[in-house]
Coordinates of C-alpha atoms in Angstrom, one line a residue:
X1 CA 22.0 6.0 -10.5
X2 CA 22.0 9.3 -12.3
X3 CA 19.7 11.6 -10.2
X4 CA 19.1 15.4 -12.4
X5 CA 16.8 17.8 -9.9
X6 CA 14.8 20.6 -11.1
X7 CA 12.1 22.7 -9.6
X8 CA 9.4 20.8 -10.9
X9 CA 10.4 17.1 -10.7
X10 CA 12.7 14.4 -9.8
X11 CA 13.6 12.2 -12.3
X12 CA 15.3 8.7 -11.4
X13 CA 17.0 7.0 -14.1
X14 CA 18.2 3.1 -12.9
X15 CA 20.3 0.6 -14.8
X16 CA 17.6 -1.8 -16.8
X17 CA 15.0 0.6 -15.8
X18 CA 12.6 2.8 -16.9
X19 CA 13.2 6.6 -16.5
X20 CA 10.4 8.6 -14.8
X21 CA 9.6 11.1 -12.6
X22 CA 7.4 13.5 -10.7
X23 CA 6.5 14.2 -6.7
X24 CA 3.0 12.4 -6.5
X25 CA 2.1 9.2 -4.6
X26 CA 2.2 7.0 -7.1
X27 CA 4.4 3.7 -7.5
X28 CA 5.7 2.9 -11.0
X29 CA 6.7 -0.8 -11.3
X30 CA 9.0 -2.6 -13.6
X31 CA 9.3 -6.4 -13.1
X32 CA 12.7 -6.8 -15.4
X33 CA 13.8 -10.4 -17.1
X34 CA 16.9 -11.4 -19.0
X35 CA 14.5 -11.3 -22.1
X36 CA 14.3 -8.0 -22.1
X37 CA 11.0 -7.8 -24.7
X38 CA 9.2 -9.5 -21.5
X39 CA 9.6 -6.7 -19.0
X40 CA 6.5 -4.6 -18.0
X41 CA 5.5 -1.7 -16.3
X42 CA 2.4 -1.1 -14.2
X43 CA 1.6 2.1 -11.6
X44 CA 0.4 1.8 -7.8
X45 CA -2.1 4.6 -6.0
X46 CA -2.9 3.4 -2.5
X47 CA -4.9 5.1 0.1
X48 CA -6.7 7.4 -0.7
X49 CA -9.5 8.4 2.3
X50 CA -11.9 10.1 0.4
X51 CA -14.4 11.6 2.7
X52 CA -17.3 12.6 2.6
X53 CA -18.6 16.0 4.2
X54 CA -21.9 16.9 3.2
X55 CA -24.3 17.2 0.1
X56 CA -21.0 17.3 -3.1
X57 CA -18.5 18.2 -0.5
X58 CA -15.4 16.2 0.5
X59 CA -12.3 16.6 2.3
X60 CA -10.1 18.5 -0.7
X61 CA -7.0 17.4 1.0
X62 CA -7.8 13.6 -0.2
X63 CA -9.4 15.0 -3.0
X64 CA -6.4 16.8 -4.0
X65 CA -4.0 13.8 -3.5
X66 CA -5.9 11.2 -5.7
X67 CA -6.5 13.9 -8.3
X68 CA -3.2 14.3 -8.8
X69 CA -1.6 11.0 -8.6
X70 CA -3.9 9.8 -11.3
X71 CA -3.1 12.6 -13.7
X72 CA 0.2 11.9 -13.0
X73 CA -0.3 8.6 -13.7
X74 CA -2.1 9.2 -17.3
X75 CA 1.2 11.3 -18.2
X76 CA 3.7 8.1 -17.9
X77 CA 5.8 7.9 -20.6
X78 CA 5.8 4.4 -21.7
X79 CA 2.4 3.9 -20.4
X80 CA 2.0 1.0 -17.6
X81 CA 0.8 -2.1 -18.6
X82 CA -2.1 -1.9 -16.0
X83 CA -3.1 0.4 -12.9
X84 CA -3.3 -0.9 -9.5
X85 CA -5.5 0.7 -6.6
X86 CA -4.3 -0.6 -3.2
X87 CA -7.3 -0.1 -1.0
X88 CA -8.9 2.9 1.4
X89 CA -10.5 4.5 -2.0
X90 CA -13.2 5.7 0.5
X91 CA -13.1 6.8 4.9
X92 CA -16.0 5.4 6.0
X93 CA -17.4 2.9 3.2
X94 CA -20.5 5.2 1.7
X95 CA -21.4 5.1 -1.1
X96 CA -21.4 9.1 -1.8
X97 CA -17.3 8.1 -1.0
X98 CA -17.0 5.4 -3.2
X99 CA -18.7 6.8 -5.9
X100 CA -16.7 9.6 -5.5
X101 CA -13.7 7.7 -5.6
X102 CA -14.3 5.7 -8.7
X103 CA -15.5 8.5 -10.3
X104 CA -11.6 10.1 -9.9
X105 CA -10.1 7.3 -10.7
X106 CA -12.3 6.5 -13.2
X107 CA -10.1 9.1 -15.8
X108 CA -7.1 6.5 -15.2
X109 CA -6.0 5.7 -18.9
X110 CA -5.7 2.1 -19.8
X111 CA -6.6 -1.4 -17.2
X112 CA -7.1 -0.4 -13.6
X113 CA -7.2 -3.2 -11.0
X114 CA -8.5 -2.8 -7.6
X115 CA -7.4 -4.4 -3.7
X116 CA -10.3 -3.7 -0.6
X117 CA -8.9 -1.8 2.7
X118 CA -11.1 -1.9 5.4
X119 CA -12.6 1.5 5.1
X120 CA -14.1 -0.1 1.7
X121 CA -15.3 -2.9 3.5
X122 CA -16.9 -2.9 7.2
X123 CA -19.8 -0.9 6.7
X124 CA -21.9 -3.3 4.3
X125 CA -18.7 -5.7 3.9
X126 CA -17.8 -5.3 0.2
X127 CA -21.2 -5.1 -0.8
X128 CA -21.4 -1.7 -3.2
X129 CA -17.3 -2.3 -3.6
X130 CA -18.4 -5.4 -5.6
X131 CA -20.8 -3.7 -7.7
X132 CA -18.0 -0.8 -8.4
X133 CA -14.9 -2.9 -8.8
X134 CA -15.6 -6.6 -9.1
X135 CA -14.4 -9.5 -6.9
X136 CA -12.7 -8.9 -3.0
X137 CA -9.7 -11.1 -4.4
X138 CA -8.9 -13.1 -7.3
X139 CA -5.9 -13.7 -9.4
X140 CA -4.3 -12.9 -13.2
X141 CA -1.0 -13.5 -15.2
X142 CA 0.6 -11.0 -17.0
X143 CA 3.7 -12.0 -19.2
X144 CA 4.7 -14.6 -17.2
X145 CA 4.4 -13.4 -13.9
X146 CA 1.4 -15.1 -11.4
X147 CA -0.4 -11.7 -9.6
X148 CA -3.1 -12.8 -7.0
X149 CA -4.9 -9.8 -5.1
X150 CA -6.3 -11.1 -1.5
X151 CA -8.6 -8.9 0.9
X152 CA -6.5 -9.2 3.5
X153 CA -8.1 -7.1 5.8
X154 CA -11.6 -9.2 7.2
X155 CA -11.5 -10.3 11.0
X156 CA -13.3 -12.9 12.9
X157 CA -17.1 -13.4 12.8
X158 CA -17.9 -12.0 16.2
X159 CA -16.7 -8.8 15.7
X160 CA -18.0 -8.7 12.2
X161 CA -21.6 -9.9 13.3
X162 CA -22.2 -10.0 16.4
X163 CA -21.2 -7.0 18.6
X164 CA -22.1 -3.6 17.2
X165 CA -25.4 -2.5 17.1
X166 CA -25.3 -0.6 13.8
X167 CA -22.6 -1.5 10.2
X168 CA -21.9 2.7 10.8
X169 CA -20.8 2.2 14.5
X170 CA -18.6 -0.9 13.2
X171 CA -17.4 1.0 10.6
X172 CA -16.2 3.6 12.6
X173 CA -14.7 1.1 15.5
X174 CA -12.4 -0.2 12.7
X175 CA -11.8 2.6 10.9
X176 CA -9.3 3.6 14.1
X177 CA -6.3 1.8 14.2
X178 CA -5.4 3.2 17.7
X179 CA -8.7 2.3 18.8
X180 CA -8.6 -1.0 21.5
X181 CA -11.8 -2.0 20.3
X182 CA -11.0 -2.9 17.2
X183 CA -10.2 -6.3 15.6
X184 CA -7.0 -7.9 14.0
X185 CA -7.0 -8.5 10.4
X186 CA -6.8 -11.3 8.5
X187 CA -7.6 -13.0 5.1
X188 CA -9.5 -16.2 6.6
X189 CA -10.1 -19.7 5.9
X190 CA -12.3 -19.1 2.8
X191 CA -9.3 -17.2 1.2
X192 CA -6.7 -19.6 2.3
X193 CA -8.3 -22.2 0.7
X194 CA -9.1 -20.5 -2.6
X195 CA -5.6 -19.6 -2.6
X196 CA -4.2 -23.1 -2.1
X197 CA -6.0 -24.2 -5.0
X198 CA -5.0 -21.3 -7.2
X199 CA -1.0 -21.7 -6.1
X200 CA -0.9 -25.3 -7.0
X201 CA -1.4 -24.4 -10.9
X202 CA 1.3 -22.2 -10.8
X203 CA 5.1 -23.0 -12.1
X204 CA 7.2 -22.8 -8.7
X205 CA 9.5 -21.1 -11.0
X206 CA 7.4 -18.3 -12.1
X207 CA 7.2 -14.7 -10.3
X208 CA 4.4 -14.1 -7.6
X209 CA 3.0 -11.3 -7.2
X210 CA 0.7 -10.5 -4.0
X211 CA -1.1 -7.6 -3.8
X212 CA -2.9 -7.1 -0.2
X213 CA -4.0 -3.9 2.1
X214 CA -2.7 -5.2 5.3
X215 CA 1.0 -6.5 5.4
X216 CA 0.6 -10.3 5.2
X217 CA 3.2 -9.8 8.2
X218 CA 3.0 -9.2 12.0
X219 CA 4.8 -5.8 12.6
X220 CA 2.7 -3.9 15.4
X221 CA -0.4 -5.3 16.2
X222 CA -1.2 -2.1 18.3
X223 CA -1.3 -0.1 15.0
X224 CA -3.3 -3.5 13.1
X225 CA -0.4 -3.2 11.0
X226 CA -1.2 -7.4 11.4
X227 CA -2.3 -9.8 9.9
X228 CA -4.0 -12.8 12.0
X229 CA -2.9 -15.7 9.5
X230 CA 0.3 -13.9 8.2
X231 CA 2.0 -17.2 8.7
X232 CA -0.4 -19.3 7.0
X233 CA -0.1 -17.3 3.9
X234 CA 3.0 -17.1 4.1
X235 CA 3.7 -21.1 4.1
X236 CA 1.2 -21.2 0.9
X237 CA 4.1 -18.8 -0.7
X238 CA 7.2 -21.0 0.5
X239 CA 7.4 -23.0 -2.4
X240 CA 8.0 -20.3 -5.0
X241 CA 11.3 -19.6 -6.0
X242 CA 11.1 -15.4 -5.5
X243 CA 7.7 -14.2 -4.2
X244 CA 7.1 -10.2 -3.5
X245 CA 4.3 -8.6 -1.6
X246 CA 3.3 -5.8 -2.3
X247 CA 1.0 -3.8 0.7
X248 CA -0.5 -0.1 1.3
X249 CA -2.2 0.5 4.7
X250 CA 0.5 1.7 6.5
X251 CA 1.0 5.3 5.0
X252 CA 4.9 5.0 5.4
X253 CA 7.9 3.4 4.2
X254 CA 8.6 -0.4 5.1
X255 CA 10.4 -3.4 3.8
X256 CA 11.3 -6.6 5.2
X257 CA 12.0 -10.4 3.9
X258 CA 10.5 -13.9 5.6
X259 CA 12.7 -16.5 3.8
X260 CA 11.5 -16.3 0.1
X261 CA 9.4 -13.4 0.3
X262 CA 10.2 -9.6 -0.1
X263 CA 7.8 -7.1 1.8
X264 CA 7.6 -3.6 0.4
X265 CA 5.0 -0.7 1.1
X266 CA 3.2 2.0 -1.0
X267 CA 2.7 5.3 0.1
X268 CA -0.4 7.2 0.6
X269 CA -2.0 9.9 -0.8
X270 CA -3.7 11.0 2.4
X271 CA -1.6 11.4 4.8
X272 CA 1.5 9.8 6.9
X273 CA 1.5 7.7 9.6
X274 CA 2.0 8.7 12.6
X275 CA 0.2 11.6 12.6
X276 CA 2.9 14.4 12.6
X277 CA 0.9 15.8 15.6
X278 CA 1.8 12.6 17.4
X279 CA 5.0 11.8 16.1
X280 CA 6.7 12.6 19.2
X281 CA 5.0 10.3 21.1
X282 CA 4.8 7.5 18.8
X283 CA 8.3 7.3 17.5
X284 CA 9.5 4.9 20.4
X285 CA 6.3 3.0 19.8
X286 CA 6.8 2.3 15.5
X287 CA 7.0 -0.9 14.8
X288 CA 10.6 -2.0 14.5
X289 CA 10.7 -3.1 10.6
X290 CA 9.8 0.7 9.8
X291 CA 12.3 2.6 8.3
X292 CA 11.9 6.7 9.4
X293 CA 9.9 8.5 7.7
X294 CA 12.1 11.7 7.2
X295 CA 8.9 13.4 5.8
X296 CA 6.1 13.8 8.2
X297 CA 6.3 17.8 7.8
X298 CA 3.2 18.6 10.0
X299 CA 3.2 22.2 8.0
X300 CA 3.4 20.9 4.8
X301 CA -0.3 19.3 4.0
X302 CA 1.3 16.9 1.7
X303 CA 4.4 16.0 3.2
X304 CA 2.5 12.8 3.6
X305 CA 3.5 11.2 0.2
X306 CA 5.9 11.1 -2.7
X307 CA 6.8 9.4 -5.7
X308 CA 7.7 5.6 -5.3
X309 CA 9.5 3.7 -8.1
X310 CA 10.0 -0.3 -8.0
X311 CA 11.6 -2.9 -9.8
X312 CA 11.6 -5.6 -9.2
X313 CA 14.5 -8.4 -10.8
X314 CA 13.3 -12.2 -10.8
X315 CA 11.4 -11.0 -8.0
X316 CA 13.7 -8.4 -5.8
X317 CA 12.5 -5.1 -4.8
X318 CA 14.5 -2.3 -5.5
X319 CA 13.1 1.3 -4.5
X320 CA 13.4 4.3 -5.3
X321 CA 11.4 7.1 -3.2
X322 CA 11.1 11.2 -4.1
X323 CA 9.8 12.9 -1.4
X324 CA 8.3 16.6 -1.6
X325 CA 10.6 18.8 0.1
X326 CA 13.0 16.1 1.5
X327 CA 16.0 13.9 0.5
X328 CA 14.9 11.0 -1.3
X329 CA 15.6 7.3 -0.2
X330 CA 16.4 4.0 -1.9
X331 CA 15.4 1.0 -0.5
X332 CA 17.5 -2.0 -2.5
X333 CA 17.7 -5.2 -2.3
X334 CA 21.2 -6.9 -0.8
X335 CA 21.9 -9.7 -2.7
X336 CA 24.8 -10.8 -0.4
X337 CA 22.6 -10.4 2.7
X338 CA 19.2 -11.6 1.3
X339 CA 17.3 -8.9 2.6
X340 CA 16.1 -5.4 1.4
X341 CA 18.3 -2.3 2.9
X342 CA 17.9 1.5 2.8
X343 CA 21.3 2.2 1.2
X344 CA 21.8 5.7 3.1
X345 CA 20.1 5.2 6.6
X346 CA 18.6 8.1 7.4
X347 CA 20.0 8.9 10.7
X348 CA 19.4 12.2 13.2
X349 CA 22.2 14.3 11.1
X350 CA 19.8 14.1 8.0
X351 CA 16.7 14.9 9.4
X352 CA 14.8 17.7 8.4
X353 CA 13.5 20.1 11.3
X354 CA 10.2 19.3 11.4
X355 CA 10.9 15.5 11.8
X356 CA 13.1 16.4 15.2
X357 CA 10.8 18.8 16.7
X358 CA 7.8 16.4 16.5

């Protein structure tokens, strides 16, 4: 890899890649095949939080960080082939948020596709989402690669219908995910079964392609970084030949591989997780398949996020992350070991002071 550094930008150059750059929270993704005139390109924004203040006034942090990832996005040199939004466009599900929201990423150049988080959803349950963005999942093929997008992120009836007096006081009991009253995620029976159907037309030789908020895994329930029927989907995936899932939710770094499928997380454009306030007390506590986060930089507003690059070969992730103010990290997938590893762990000795103090 031939890494050149300048005040301004990073810029990654991998074999069979594309060469791009930048320090924004956006993913650029290149799904590479031995016909080369077959590989593609498409970008990844994820969680985003806009909220909502009062009358036209939002949170300019959020602001800030969607702003920038989509004009970084528009200035990708050769343009992706489409434009993915991972979910959490909005904090609490209004619509003065959404609109908001859509109407930033709404200057995205070329095909944006969109995946529900569940600040979009639990306060009418998809409802004005729909009438924005379309559809809470459904499916495409692109050059020969199978993409389905799932909303991964409802939870069982009861909670959803029966126990909160108001959709704002539900809304806000999910919208904590340190909060014991909320609910674990899941994509549900109606889903599963769509997706059943959907899979069996599919070559178990070509690419998959999953796009949810939640995981699709069970990492740390405590944090709903969980997902109910993680297992279920994850059978539905066993017959392909290479199957990646690609996830946002979590506002940090993570990989991990179940058999046949690779797991790889987007970064945020909010802001990290933990909370740098809290990352003292929650670092014994992170779920074990996290890799540190060697950027949670409490006096840095957005040491949240960075500039993620993916490829993925026949199906295998390979990452590459820039992170403002801080080493960057590749995350690559170990052919003799089957599994995704961070090829330079990041251990105390490369820690920024920040990171150690909280």
């Amino acid at each position: 890899m031939n890494v050149i550094n300048n005040s301004r930008r990073n810029f990654i150059k991998t074999a069979g890649a594309l060469a791009i750059g930048g320090t924004l929270p956006i993913s650029l993704v290149e799904l590479a095949f031995a016909d080369s005139s077959q590989n593609f390109s498409f970008a990844y924004i994820s969680d985003a939080h806009i909220q909502h203040i009062k009358d036209n006034r939002f949170v300019r942090n959020w602001d800030r960080g969607l702003i920038r990832a989509v004009a970084e996005t528009n200035l990708l040199l050769p343009k992706p082939d489409f434009v993915m939004f991972g979910g959490d466009l909005a904090q609490l599900g209004s619509k003065a948020e959404l609109d908001h929201g859509a109407q930033i990423l709404s200057a995205l150049h070329g095909d944006v596709r969109y995946v529900m988080g569940e600040h979009d959803y639990y306060l009418d349950l998809g409802e004005y989402w729909e009438k924005l963005f379309g559809p809470q999942y459904y499916s495409f093929d692109h050059k020969g690669v199978h993409f389905v997008v799932l909303n991964s992120i409802r939870t069982y009836d009861d909670w959803t219908f029966k126990r909160w007096p108001t959709a704002e006081q539900r809304m806000l009991e999910m919208a904590g995910l340190d909060n014991p009253n909320g609910s674990p995620f899941m994509v549900g029976e109606e889903q599963r079964l769509w997706l059943e159907k959907d899979l069996d037309k599919v070559d178990k030789n070509t690419p998959v392609v999953v796009f949810s908020h939640s995981p699709l895994q069970k990492i740390y329930k405590g944090w709903n970084f969980w997902t109910e029927d993680a297992d279920q989907i994850q059978a539905l995936l066993k017959p392909f030949k290479k199957v990646s899932v690609i996830y946002g939710h979590v506002h940090q770094i993570q990989y991990n591989q179940i058999g046949n499928i690779s797991f790889n997380s987007v970064m945020a454009t909010a802001w990290p997780w933990p909370y740098p306030q809290s990352y003292a007390q929650a670092e014994q506590y992170l779920p074990k398949l996290t890799v540190p986060m060697n950027r949670a930089d409490p006096f840095f507003e957005r040491d949240a996020t960075g500039w993620q690059f993916i490829n993925i070969a026949n199906g295998n992730a390979d990452l590459n992350f820039t992170l403002s103010d801080n080493t960057g990290r590749i995350v690559r997938y170990n052919d003799k070991q089957k599994r995704p590893e961070d090829t330079v762990y990041q251990d105390e000795q490369t820690r920024i002071i920040p990171q150690t103090h909280y």
